[in-house]
Coordinates of C-alpha atoms in Angstrom, one line a residue:
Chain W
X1 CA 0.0 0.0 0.0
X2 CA 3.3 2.3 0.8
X3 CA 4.4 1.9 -2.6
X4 CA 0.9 2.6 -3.8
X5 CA 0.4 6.0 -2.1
X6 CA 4.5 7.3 -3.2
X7 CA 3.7 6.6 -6.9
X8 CA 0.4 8.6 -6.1
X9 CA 2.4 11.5 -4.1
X10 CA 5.4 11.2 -7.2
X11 CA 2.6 11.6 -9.9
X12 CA 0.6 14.7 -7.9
X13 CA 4.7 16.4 -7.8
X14 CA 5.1 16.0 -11.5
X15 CA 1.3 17.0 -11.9
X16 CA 2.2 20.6 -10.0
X17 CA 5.2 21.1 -11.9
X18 CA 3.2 20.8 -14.9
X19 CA 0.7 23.1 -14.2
X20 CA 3.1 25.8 -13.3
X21 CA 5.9 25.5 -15.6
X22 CA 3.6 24.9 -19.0
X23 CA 1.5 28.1 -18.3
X24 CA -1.8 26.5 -18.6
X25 CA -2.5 28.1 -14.9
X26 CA -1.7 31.3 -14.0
X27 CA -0.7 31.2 -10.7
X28 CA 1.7 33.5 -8.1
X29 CA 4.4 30.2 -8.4
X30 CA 3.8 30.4 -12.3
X31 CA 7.2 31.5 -13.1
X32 CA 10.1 30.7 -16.2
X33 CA 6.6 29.1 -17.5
X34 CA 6.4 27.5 -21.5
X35 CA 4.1 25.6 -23.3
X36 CA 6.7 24.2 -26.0
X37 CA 8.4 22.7 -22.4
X38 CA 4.3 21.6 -21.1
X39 CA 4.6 19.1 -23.7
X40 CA 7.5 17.1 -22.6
X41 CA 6.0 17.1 -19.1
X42 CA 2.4 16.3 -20.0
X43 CA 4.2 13.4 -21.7
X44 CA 5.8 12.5 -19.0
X45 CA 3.3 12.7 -16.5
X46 CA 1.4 10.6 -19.0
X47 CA 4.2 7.8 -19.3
X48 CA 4.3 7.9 -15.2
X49 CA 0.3 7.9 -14.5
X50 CA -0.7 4.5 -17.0
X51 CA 2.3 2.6 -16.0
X52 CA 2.4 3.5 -12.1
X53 CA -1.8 2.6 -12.9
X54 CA -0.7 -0.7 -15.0
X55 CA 1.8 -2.4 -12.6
X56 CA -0.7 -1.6 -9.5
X57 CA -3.6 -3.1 -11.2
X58 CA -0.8 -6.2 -12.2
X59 CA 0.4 -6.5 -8.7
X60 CA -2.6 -5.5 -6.3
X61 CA -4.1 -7.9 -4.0
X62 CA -7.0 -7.2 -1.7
X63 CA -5.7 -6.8 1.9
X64 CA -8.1 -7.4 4.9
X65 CA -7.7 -5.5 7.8
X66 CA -9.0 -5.9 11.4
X67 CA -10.4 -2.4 12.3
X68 CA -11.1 -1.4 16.3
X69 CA -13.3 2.1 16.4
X70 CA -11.5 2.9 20.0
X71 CA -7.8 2.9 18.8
X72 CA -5.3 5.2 17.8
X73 CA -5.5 4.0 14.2
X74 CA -9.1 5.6 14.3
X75 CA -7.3 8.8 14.8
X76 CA -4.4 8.4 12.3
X77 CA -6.8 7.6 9.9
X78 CA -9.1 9.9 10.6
X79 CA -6.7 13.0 10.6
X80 CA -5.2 11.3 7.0
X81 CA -8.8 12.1 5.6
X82 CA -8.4 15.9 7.3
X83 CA -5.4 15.5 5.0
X84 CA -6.7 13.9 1.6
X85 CA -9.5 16.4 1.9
X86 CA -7.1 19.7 1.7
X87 CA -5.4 17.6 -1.0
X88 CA -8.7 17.2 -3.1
X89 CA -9.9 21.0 -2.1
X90 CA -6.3 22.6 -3.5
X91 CA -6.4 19.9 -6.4
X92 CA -10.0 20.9 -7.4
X93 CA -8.7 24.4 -7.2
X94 CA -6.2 24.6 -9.3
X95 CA -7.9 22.1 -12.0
X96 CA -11.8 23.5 -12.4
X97 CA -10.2 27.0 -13.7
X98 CA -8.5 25.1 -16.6
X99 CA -11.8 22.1 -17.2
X100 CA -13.9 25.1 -17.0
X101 CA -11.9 27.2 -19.4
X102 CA -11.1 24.4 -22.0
X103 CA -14.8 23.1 -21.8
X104 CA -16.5 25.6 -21.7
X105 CA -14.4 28.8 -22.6
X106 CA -15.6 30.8 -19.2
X107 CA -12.2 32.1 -17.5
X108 CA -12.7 32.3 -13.7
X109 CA -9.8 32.6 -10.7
X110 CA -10.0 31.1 -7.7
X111 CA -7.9 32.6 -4.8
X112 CA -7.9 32.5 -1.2
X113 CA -11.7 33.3 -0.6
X114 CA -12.3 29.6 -1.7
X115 CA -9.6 27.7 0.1
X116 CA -10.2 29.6 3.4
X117 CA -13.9 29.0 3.5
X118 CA -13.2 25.6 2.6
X119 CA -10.2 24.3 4.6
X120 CA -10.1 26.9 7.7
X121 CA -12.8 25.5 9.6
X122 CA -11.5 21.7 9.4
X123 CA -8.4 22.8 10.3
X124 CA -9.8 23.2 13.9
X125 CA -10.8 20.3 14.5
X126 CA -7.3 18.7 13.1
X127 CA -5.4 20.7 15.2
X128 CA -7.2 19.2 18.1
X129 CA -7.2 15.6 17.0
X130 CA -3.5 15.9 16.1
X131 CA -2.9 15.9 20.0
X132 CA -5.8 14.1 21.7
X133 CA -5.0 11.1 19.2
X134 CA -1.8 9.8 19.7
X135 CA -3.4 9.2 23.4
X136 CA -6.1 7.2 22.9
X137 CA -6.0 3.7 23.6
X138 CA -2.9 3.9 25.6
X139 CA -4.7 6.1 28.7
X140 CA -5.2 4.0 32.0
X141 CA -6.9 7.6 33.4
X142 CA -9.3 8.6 31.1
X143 CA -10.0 11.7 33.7
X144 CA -6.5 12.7 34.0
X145 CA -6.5 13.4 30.3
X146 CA -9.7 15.4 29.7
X147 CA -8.4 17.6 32.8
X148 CA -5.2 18.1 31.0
X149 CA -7.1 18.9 28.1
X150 CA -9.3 21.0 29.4
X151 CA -6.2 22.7 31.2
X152 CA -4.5 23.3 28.0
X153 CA -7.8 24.6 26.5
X154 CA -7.8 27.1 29.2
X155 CA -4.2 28.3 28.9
X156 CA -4.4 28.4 25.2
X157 CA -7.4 30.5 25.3
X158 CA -5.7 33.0 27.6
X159 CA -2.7 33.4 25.5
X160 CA -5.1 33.8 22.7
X161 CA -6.9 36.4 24.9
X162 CA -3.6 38.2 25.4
X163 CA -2.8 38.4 21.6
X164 CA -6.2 39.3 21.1
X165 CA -6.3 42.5 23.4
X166 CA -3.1 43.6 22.8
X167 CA -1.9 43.3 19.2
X168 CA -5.3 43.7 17.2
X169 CA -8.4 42.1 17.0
X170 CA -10.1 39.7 14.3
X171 CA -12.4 36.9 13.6
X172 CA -14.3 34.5 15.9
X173 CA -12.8 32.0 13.4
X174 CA -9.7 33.4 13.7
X175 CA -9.8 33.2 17.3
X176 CA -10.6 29.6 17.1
X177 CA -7.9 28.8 14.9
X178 CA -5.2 30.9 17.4
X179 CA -6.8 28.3 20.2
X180 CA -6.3 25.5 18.4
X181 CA -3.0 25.8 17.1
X182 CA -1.6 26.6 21.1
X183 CA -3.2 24.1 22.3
X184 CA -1.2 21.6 20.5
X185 CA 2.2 23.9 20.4
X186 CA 1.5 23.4 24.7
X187 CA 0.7 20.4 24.0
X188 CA 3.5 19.0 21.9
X189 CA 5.3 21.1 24.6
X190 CA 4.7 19.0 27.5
X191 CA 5.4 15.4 25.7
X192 CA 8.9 17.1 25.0
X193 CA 9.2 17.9 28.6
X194 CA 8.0 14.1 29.5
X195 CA 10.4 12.6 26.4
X196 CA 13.3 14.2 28.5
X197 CA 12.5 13.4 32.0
X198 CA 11.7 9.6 30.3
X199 CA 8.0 9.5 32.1
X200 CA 7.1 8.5 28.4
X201 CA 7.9 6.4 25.6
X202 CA 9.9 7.9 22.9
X203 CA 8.1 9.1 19.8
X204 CA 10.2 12.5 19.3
X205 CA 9.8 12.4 15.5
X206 CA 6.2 12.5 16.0
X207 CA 6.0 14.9 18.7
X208 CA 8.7 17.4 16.6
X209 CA 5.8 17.4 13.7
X210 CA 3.0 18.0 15.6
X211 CA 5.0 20.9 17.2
X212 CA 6.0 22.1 13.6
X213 CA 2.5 21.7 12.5
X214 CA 1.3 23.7 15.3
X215 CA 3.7 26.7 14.7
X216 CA 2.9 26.0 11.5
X217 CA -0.9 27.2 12.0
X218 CA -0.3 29.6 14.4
X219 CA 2.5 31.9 12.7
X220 CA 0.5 32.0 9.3
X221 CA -2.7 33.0 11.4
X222 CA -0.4 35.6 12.9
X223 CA 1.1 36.5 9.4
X224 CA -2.5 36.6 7.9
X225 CA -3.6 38.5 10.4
X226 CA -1.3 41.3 11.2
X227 CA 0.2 41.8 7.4
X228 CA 0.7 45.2 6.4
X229 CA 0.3 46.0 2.7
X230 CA 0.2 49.2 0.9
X231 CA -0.4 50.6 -2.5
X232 CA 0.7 54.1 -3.3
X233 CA 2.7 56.5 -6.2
X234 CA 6.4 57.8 -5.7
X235 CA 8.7 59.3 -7.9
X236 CA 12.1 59.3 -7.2
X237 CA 13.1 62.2 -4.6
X238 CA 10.0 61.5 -2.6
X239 CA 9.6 60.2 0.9
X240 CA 5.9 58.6 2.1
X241 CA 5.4 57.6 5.9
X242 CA 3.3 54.1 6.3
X243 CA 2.4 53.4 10.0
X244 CA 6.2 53.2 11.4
X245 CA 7.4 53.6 8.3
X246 CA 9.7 56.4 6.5
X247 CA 10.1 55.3 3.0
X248 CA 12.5 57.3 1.2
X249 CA 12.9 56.9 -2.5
X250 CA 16.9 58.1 -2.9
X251 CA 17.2 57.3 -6.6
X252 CA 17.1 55.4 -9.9
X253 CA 19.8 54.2 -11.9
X254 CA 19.7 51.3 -15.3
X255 CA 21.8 48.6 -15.2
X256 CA 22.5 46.3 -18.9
X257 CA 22.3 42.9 -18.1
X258 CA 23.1 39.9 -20.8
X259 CA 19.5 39.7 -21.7
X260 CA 17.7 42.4 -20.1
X261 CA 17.9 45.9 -18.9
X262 CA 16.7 46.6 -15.6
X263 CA 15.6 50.1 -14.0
X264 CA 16.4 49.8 -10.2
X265 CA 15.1 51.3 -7.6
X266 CA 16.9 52.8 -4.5
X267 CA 14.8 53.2 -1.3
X268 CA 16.0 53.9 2.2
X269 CA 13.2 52.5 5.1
X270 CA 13.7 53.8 8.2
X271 CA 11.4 52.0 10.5
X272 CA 10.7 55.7 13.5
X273 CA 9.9 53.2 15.8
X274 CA 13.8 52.4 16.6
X275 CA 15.6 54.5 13.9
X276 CA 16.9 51.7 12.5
X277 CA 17.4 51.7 8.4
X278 CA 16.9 49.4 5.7
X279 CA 18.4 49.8 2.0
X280 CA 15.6 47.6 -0.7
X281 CA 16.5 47.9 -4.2
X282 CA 13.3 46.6 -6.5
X283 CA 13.6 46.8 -10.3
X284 CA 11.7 46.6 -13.2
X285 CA 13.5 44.2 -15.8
X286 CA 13.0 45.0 -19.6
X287 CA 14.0 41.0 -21.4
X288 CA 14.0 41.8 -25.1
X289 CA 13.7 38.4 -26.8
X290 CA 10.8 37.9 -26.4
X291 CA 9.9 41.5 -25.2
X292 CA 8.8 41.0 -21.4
X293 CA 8.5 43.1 -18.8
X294 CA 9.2 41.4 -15.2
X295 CA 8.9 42.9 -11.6
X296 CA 11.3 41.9 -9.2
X297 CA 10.7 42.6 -5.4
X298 CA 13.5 43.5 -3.0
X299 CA 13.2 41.3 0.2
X300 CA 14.5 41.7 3.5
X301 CA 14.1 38.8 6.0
X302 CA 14.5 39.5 9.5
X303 CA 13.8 37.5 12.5
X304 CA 10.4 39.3 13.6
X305 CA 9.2 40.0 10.1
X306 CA 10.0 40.3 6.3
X307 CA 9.9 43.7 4.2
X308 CA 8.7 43.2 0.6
X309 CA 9.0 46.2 -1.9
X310 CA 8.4 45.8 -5.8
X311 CA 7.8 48.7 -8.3
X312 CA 5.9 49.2 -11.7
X313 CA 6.2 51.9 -13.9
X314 CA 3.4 54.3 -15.2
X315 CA 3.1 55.1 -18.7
X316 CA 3.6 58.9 -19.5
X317 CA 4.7 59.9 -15.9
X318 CA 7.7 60.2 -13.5
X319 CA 5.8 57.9 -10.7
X320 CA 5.9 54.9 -10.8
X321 CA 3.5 52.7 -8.8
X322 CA 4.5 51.4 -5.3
X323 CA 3.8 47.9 -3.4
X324 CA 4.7 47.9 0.2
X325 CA 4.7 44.9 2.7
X326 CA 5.7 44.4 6.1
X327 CA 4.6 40.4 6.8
X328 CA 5.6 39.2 10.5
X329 CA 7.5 36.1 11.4
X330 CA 7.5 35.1 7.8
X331 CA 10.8 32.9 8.6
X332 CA 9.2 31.1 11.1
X333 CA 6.5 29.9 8.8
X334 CA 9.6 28.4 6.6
X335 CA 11.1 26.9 9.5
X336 CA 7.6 25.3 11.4
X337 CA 7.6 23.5 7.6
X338 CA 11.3 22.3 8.0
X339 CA 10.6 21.2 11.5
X340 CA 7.4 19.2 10.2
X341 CA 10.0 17.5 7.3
X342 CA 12.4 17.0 10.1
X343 CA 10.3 14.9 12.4
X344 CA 9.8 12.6 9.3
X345 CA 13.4 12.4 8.9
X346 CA 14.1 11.4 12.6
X347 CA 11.6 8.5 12.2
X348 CA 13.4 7.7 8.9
X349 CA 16.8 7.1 10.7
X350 CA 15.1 6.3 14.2
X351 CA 15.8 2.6 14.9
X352 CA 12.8 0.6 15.4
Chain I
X1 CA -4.1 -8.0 -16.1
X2 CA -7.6 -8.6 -16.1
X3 CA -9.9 -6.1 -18.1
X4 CA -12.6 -5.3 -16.1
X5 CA -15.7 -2.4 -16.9
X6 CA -13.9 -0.3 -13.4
X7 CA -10.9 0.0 -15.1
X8 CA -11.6 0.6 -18.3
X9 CA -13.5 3.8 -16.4
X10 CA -10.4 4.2 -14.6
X11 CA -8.7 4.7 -17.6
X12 CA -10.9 6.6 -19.8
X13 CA -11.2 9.4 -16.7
X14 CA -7.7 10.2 -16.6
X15 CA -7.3 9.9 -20.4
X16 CA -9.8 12.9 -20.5
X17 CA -7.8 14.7 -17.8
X18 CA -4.8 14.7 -19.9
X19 CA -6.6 15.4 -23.2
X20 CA -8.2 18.6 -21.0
X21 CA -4.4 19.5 -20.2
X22 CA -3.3 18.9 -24.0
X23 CA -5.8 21.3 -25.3
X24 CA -5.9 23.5 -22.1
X25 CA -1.6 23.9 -23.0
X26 CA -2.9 25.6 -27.2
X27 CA -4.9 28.5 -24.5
X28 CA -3.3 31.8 -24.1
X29 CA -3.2 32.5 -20.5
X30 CA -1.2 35.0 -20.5
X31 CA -2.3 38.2 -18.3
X32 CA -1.9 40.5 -21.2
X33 CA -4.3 43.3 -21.7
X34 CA -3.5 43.5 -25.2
X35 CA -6.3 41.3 -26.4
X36 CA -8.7 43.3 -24.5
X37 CA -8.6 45.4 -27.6
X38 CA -12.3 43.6 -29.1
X39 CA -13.5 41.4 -26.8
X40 CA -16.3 41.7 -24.6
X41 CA -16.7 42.8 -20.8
X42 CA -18.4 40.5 -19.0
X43 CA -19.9 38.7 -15.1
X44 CA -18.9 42.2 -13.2
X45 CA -20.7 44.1 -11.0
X46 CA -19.9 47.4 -9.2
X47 CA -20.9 48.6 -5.8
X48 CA -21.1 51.6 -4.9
X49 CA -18.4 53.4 -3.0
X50 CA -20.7 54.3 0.0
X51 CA -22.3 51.1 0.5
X52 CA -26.0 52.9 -0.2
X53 CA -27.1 49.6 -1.7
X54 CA -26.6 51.0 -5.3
X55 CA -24.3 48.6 -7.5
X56 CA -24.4 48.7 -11.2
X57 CA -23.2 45.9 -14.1
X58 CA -23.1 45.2 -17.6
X59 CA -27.1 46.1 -18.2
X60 CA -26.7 49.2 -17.2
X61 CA -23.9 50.0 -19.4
X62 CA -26.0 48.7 -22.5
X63 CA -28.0 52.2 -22.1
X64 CA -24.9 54.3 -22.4
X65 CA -23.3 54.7 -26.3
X66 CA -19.8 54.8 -25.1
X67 CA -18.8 54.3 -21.5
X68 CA -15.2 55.3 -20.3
X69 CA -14.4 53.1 -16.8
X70 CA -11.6 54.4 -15.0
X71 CA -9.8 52.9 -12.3
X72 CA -8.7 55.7 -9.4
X73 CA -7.5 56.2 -6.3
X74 CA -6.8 59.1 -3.9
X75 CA -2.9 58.0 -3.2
X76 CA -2.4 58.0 -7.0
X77 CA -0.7 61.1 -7.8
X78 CA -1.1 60.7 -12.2
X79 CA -4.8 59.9 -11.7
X80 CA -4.8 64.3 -10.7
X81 CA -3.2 65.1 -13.0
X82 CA -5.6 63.2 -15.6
X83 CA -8.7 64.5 -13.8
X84 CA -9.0 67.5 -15.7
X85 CA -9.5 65.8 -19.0
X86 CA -12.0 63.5 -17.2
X87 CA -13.9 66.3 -16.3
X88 CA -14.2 67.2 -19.3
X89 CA -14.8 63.8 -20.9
X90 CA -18.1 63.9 -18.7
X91 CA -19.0 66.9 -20.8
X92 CA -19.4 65.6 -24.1
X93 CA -21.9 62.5 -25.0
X94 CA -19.9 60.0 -22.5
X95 CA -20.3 58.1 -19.5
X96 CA -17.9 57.9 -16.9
X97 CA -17.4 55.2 -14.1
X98 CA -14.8 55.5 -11.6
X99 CA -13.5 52.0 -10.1
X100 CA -11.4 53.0 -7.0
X101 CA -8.8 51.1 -6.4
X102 CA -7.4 50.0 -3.4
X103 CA -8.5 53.0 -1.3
X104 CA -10.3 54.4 1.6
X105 CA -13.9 55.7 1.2
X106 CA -13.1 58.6 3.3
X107 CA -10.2 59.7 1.1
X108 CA -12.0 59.0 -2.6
X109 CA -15.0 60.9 -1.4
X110 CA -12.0 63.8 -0.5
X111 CA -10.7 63.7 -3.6
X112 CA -13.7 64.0 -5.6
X113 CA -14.7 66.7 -3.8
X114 CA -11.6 68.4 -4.0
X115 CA -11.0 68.0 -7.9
X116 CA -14.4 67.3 -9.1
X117 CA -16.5 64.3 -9.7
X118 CA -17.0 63.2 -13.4
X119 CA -18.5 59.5 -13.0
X120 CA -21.9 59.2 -13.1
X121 CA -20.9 55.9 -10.8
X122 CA -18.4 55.3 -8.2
X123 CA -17.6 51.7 -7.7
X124 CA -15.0 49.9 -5.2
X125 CA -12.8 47.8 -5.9
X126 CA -10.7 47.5 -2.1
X127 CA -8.7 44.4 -2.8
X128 CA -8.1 45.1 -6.3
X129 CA -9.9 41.9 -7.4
X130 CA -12.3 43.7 -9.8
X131 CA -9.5 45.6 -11.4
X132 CA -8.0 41.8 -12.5
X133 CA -11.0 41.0 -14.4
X134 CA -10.0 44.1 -17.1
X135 CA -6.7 43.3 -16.8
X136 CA -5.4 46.2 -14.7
X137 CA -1.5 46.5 -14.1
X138 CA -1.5 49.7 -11.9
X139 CA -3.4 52.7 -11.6
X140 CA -4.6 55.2 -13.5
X141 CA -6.2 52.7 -16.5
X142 CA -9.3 53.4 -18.8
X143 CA -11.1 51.5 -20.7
X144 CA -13.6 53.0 -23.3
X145 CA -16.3 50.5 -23.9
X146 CA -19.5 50.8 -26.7
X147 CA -23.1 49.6 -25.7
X148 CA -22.1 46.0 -26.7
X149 CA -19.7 45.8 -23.9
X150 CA -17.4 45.6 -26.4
X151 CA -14.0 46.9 -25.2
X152 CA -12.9 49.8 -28.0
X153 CA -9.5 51.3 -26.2
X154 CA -7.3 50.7 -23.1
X155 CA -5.3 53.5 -21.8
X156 CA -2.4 52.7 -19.8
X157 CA -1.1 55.5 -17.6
X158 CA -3.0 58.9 -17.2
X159 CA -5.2 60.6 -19.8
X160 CA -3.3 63.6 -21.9
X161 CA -4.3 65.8 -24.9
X162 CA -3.0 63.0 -27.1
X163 CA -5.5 60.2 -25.5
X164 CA -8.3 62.7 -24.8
X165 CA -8.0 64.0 -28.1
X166 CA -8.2 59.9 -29.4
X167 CA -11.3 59.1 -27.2
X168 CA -13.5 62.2 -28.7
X169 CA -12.3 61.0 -32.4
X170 CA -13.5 57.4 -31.5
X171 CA -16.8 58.1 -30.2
X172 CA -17.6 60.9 -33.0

């Protein structure tokens, strides 16, 4: 069955880099896109789908299994289908645009409006399953747990209080999610706590993903939430103030590259919170062959938050148009992923 | 292998996905306003700007002969200094709609107050998701539209003599 779901995972992989390197979607990751190249990968991914679908249909057998309702398998499995239904809602996503389009000839986009009605709310109840599962079944003291539980519950709704009051306010939803996600970052906490003082059997590569997961959830809910993005008009000379924000556009200079020519952009962000100053340089590349026009954003990554800057021109005037993001703890959304892929690595080279 | 009727199904469904990706690959996707030039605006709808209720879409623009939509905002400084030839666009035998992009309501209704309003609508458009459906790069943009919806000129950039004088030559 293992070898079954990695030719399924190998042919989804190829199936995303089809659909953003061919061009048939247009998508924020659809970048260095061609249809000429969509070919050899449809062709591919055609070769790989009928005979990963051939030597399973050679090679299956039908496997009976033994299936207790009160077990921790219940939970596995039913947190997999949390899983497989994200897969299917992002899948059906990206794939109705282009049916719709080729069927039918109606363009349509479908952005985040779609995928957080649909997956926000499950993600709740995953969060939440993703710690009380591994328990069950194992428990002598069913009422010691739900107290813990219910202990966590409480401490991760006063944390989420805290945020809450003091750093801005936002959705019941939202608030949910916040409770959620801490309750299993606590959560994941203590089992680390018990994995060191050896009160518990070792299953640190699990415990390390549920963790990651958790940070995972809660620093994009944090990101989502408390984003700063701004559209205005500069031309070079000029300073605009954002929130905290100085933003001083110094200059403009062209550079001749190989294949393009690129107008970049000097700004100077001085953050009048603490003085401190940042130097983004965005530009505007002009690729002749074919004749393309490209934006490229000037990113700085910091430890608290990224600063994102990109610039456009406008046709028949010295301003050009301005994009301006501050997005918080963006590089802890990179590492809660890497800490998710680590766990799976420590169970890889974990002895059994 | 045995043939059975599930998976020849099997097999027929995901030979029509790939056939949709092989003709979905000869579509141009591209987000290119230049083939906006002729084709027809269509599935929008506008509300208005102070939430009264009013919205407007593609019936009501049927009534007008020539409709010019042009997408705003109060933190664009070229959209001023185009104002004066929308003004007096809204003069002659146009209609003007004003999308405003990615703005407060506070500071559009200051600006048209300020400069003058020409749009016989104001629409919003705060996270800029209208203004991908006619292919919008940045602001200021105009589109001049016949009653067929039919999409007769794009201006990129603010409105000078040259455009103003192109849009009264089109619509005589």
């Amino acid at each position: 069955m293992g070898d079954h779901t990695l030719s399924f995972n190998i042919i989804l992989s190829v199936t995303g880099t089809f659909l953003v390197r061919s061009g048939i979607l247009n998508s924020v990751h659809t970048f260095a896109s061609d249809p000429s190249r969509g070919i050899y990968i449809l062709s591919f991914l055609s070769l790989m789908i009928f005979s990963a679908l051939t030597i399973f249909f050679i090679k299956h057998k039908k496997e009976t299994y033994n299936f207790n309702f009160k077990s921790r398998e219940t939970f596995i499995l039913t947190n997999n289908w949390f899983m497989i239904f994200f897969l299917a809602t992002v899948l059906i996503g990206m794939l109705y645009p282009i049916f719709l389009d080729v069927l039918t000839n109606v363009k349509i986009s479908v952005g985040p409006p779609f995928f957080n009605i649909v997956i926000i709310p499950l993600v709740i109840p995953l969060l939440f399953l993703m710690a009380i599962g591994p328990k069950f079944g194992w428990v002598k003291s069913q009422n010691k747990i739900v107290k813990k539980i219910l202990f966590l519950i409480l401490g991760a709704t006063i944390i989420n209080l805290f945020i809450f009051y003091f750093f801005g306010k936002y959705s019941l939803l939202s608030n949910l999610i916040f409770i959620a996600a801490i309750f299993l970052i606590l959560h994941s906490i203590l089992e680390i706590i018990k994995f060191f003082n050896k009160k518990k059997k070792p299953e640190l590569p699990r415990i390390v993903s549920h963790l990651g997961f958790g940070l995972l959830v809660f620093f994009i809910g944090i990101n989502h939430q408390f984003s700063l993005e701004m559209d205005f008009n500069l031309k070079a000379g000029e300073i605009k103030k954002i929130n905290n924000y100085e933003i001083n556009f110094e200059d403009i200079k062209i550079k001749d590259s190989k294949n393009y020519q690129a107008i970049i952009g000097k700004f100077k962000l001085t953050n009048l919170k603490n003085n401190s100053v940042e130097y983004l340089d965005p530009e505007i590349r002009i690729y002749s062959n074919p004749e393309t026009l490209t934006y490229e954003a000037a990113i700085k990554t910091k430890i608290t938050s990224d600063l994102y800057l990109t610039m456009s021109n406008v046709s028949r005037s010295d301003y050009y148009n301005i994009k301006f993001q501050n997005k918080p703890f963006m590089i802890w959304i990179w590492l809660s992923a890497l800490m998710i892929a680590s766990g799976g690595f420590m169970y890889l080279t974990s002895k059994k | 292998m045995k043939i059975s009727i599930s998976k020849i199904i099997i097999f027929s469904f995901l030979i029509f996905f790939l056939l949709v990706f092989w003709q979905g690959l000869k579509k141009d996707n591209s987000y290119d306003t230049k083939s906006l030039i002729g084709s027809r605006i269509s599935n929008f709808q506008l509300i208005d700007i102070n939430n009264n209720g009013k919205y407007i879409s593609e019936e009501n623009l049927k009534k007008n002969k020539f409709t010019i939509i042009n997408f705003f905002a109060s933190w664009c400084a070229p959209c001023r200094s185009e104002h004066k030839y929308l003004l007096s666009l809204s003069n002659k035998k146009i209609k003007l709609i004003g999308i405003n992009f990615k703005d407060k309501k506070i500071n559009a209704n200051n600006f048209l107050k300020e400069l003058g309003n020409p749009y016989k609508f104001v629409g919003k458009d705060t996270d800029g998701k209208i203004s991908i459906l006619f292919g919008i790069y940045g602001i200021p943009e105009s589109i001049l539209i016949d009653n067929n919806l039919t999409v007769i000129k794009k201006i990129i950039g603010p409105i000078d003599q040259i455009q103003y004088d192109e849009i009264l030559k089109l619509i005589q």
